[in-house]
Amino acid sequence: ISPEAVSYSMLRGLDVIQADCRKLPLPDNSFDIVFSLGVVEHFDETIQAIKEHLRVCKPDGKAVIIVPHYTSLSYFGAVLWKHVRWGLKYDMITAIGKAYTKNRFRKILINAGCKNIKILTYFGSAPFKVLTGKLNKRLAYSIENSGYSKNFGHLLFGISTK
């Protein structure tokens, strides 16, 4: 929805539009894959946004919706950091978004009309590299590929069909 992001993308030759994901100005059944990273958790109409993602997805297409994982240490760290950095003057839902447990996220996807839902967790090493001062990349990558990532990763990937 950011004009700056649209301009940045156009400068790189991408065909983009500026729109609110809760009401996309696109025809039904337009895309093979709809990918949403860090978007739907920032407002109250999460289910409406996911329904809109499904509307523009082709019947045999996939929707990939990615949100923060509530049980992740990274999410708690982000909340703490935002409070330290900004104090309590900002609404945390707007600033960093809501986070979900796997079960809650699955229920939201079901309520939005998603089918064949698969939920994965992921812990990218980038946040951990920041925490370690970028000194211990080997440790960051080992955590990324560990059981921690599988169970407590900072992102939930909801992969579904229409």
Short mmCIF file of C-alpha atoms in Angstrom, two decimals:
data_model
loop_
_atom_site.label_atom_id
_atom_site.label_comp_id
_atom_site.label_asym_id
_atom_site.label_seq_id
_atom_site.Cartn_x
_atom_site.Cartn_y
_atom_site.Cartn_z
CA ILE A 1 0.00 0.00 0.00
CA SER A 2 3.12 2.18 0.25
CA PRO A 3 3.72 4.63 -2.62
CA GLU A 4 7.46 4.39 -1.90
CA ALA A 5 7.41 0.61 -2.33
CA VAL A 6 5.48 0.97 -5.59
CA SER A 7 7.99 3.50 -6.96
CA TYR A 8 10.93 1.34 -5.83
CA SER A 9 9.46 -1.70 -7.59
CA MET A 10 8.65 0.20 -10.80
CA LEU A 11 12.22 1.49 -10.99
CA ARG A 12 13.28 -2.15 -11.11
CA GLY A 13 10.96 -2.90 -14.02
CA LEU A 14 8.23 -4.69 -12.10
CA ASP A 15 4.58 -4.36 -13.05
CA VAL A 16 2.93 -3.32 -9.79
CA ILE A 17 -0.22 -1.68 -8.52
CA GLN A 18 -0.95 0.10 -5.27
CA ALA A 19 -3.92 -1.46 -3.47
CA ASP A 20 -5.33 -2.48 -0.14
CA CYS A 21 -5.18 -6.29 0.20
CA ARG A 22 -8.63 -6.28 1.80
CA LYS A 23 -10.16 -5.05 -1.46
CA LEU A 24 -7.98 -5.84 -4.45
CA PRO A 25 -8.81 -4.21 -7.79
CA LEU A 26 -8.10 -7.47 -9.62
CA PRO A 27 -10.34 -9.99 -11.37
CA ASP A 28 -11.29 -13.31 -9.78
CA ASN A 29 -9.07 -16.33 -10.50
CA SER A 30 -6.12 -14.28 -11.76
CA PHE A 31 -3.04 -15.87 -10.17
CA ASP A 32 -1.45 -19.29 -9.85
CA ILE A 33 0.14 -18.30 -6.53
CA VAL A 34 -0.80 -15.57 -4.09
CA PHE A 35 2.02 -14.81 -1.65
CA SER A 36 1.55 -12.62 1.41
CA LEU A 37 4.43 -11.97 3.81
CA GLY A 38 3.91 -9.81 6.87
CA VAL A 39 0.67 -8.15 5.76
CA VAL A 40 -2.57 -9.64 7.12
CA GLU A 41 -1.56 -9.46 10.79
CA HIS A 42 -1.46 -5.64 10.82
CA PHE A 43 -5.20 -4.95 10.80
CA ASP A 44 -8.42 -6.32 12.24
CA GLU A 45 -9.88 -7.64 8.96
CA THR A 46 -7.42 -10.53 8.65
CA ILE A 47 -10.05 -13.01 7.47
CA GLN A 48 -11.36 -10.54 4.87
CA ALA A 49 -7.81 -10.07 3.53
CA ILE A 50 -7.26 -13.83 3.25
CA LYS A 51 -10.64 -14.24 1.51
CA GLU A 52 -9.51 -11.59 -0.98
CA HIS A 53 -6.24 -13.47 -1.53
CA LEU A 54 -8.27 -16.59 -2.30
CA ARG A 55 -10.65 -14.70 -4.60
CA VAL A 56 -7.82 -13.67 -6.93
CA CYS A 57 -6.20 -17.11 -6.77
CA LYS A 58 -7.03 -19.58 -9.54
CA PRO A 59 -9.10 -22.63 -8.50
CA ASP A 60 -6.06 -24.91 -8.76
CA GLY A 61 -3.68 -22.27 -7.36
CA LYS A 62 -2.00 -21.92 -4.00
CA ALA A 63 -2.19 -19.24 -1.36
CA VAL A 64 0.84 -18.75 0.87
CA ILE A 65 0.11 -16.53 3.87
CA ILE A 66 2.97 -15.82 6.28
CA VAL A 67 2.43 -14.36 9.77
CA PRO A 68 4.45 -14.08 13.02
CA HIS A 69 4.49 -17.14 15.29
CA TYR A 70 3.25 -16.33 18.79
CA THR A 71 5.42 -18.86 20.63
CA SER A 72 8.61 -17.63 19.01
CA LEU A 73 11.32 -15.92 21.02
CA SER A 74 11.82 -13.62 18.04
CA TYR A 75 8.28 -12.28 18.35
CA PHE A 76 8.68 -11.59 22.07
CA GLY A 77 12.03 -9.95 21.35
CA ALA A 78 10.42 -7.73 18.70
CA VAL A 79 7.66 -6.66 21.10
CA LEU A 80 10.23 -5.89 23.80
CA TRP A 81 12.46 -3.99 21.36
CA LYS A 82 9.58 -1.87 20.05
CA HIS A 83 8.58 -0.96 23.62
CA VAL A 84 12.16 -0.03 24.50
CA ARG A 85 12.65 1.92 21.29
CA TRP A 86 9.28 3.66 21.04
CA GLY A 87 7.79 3.38 24.52
CA LEU A 88 4.09 2.75 24.84
CA LYS A 89 3.05 5.52 22.45
CA TYR A 90 2.57 3.15 19.48
CA ASP A 91 -0.08 0.53 18.98
CA MET A 92 1.90 -2.73 18.88
CA ILE A 93 -0.62 -4.44 16.58
CA THR A 94 0.00 -1.78 13.96
CA ALA A 95 3.74 -1.63 14.58
CA ILE A 96 4.62 -5.33 14.56
CA GLY A 97 1.32 -7.06 13.97
CA LYS A 98 -0.56 -9.81 15.72
CA ALA A 99 1.09 -13.17 16.19
CA TYR A 100 -0.64 -16.54 16.03
CA THR A 101 -0.31 -20.02 17.43
CA LYS A 102 -0.49 -22.79 14.84
CA ASN A 103 -4.01 -23.77 15.94
CA ARG A 104 -5.34 -20.19 15.90
CA PHE A 105 -3.80 -19.55 12.47
CA ARG A 106 -5.33 -22.78 11.12
CA LYS A 107 -8.79 -21.70 12.40
CA ILE A 108 -8.42 -18.30 10.72
CA LEU A 109 -7.43 -19.94 7.42
CA ILE A 110 -10.42 -22.32 7.67
CA ASN A 111 -12.79 -19.41 8.43
CA ALA A 112 -11.43 -17.59 5.38
CA GLY A 113 -12.26 -20.59 3.18
CA CYS A 114 -8.82 -22.15 2.74
CA LYS A 115 -8.65 -25.87 1.93
CA ASN A 116 -5.86 -28.47 2.18
CA ILE A 117 -4.06 -26.36 4.77
CA LYS A 118 -0.47 -27.04 5.67
CA ILE A 119 1.23 -24.95 8.35
CA LEU A 120 5.01 -24.78 8.63
CA THR A 121 7.22 -22.80 10.98
CA TYR A 122 10.47 -21.17 10.01
CA PHE A 123 13.27 -19.47 11.90
CA GLY A 124 15.35 -17.37 9.53
CA SER A 125 18.91 -16.81 10.67
CA ALA A 126 18.84 -13.06 9.95
CA PRO A 127 17.24 -12.04 13.30
CA PHE A 128 19.61 -14.32 15.19
CA LYS A 129 22.62 -12.86 13.38
CA VAL A 130 21.53 -9.43 14.57
CA LEU A 131 21.26 -10.70 18.15
CA THR A 132 24.74 -12.26 17.98
CA GLY A 133 26.28 -9.17 16.44
CA LYS A 134 26.76 -11.04 13.14
CA LEU A 135 29.73 -12.82 14.75
CA ASN A 136 28.43 -16.34 14.95
CA LYS A 137 26.89 -17.22 11.59
CA ARG A 138 27.50 -20.94 12.07
CA LEU A 139 25.40 -20.92 15.25
CA ALA A 140 22.66 -18.94 13.50
CA TYR A 141 22.51 -21.38 10.59
CA SER A 142 22.51 -24.42 12.89
CA ILE A 143 19.52 -22.98 14.76
CA GLU A 144 17.81 -22.24 11.45
CA ASN A 145 18.06 -25.90 10.50
CA SER A 146 17.23 -27.35 13.93
CA GLY A 147 14.16 -28.58 15.77
CA TYR A 148 13.85 -25.09 17.25
CA SER A 149 13.07 -23.74 13.80
CA LYS A 150 10.57 -26.51 13.11
CA ASN A 151 8.64 -25.95 16.35
CA PHE A 152 9.29 -22.37 17.43
CA GLY A 153 10.33 -20.55 14.27
CA HIS A 154 9.41 -16.90 14.14
CA LEU A 155 7.17 -17.27 11.08
CA LEU A 156 4.14 -19.43 10.34
CA PHE A 157 3.62 -20.35 6.69
CA GLY A 158 0.01 -21.18 5.88
CA ILE A 159 -0.05 -22.95 2.53
CA SER A 160 -3.45 -23.80 1.13
CA THR A 161 -5.65 -24.18 -1.89
CA LYS A 162 -8.85 -22.35 -2.67
#
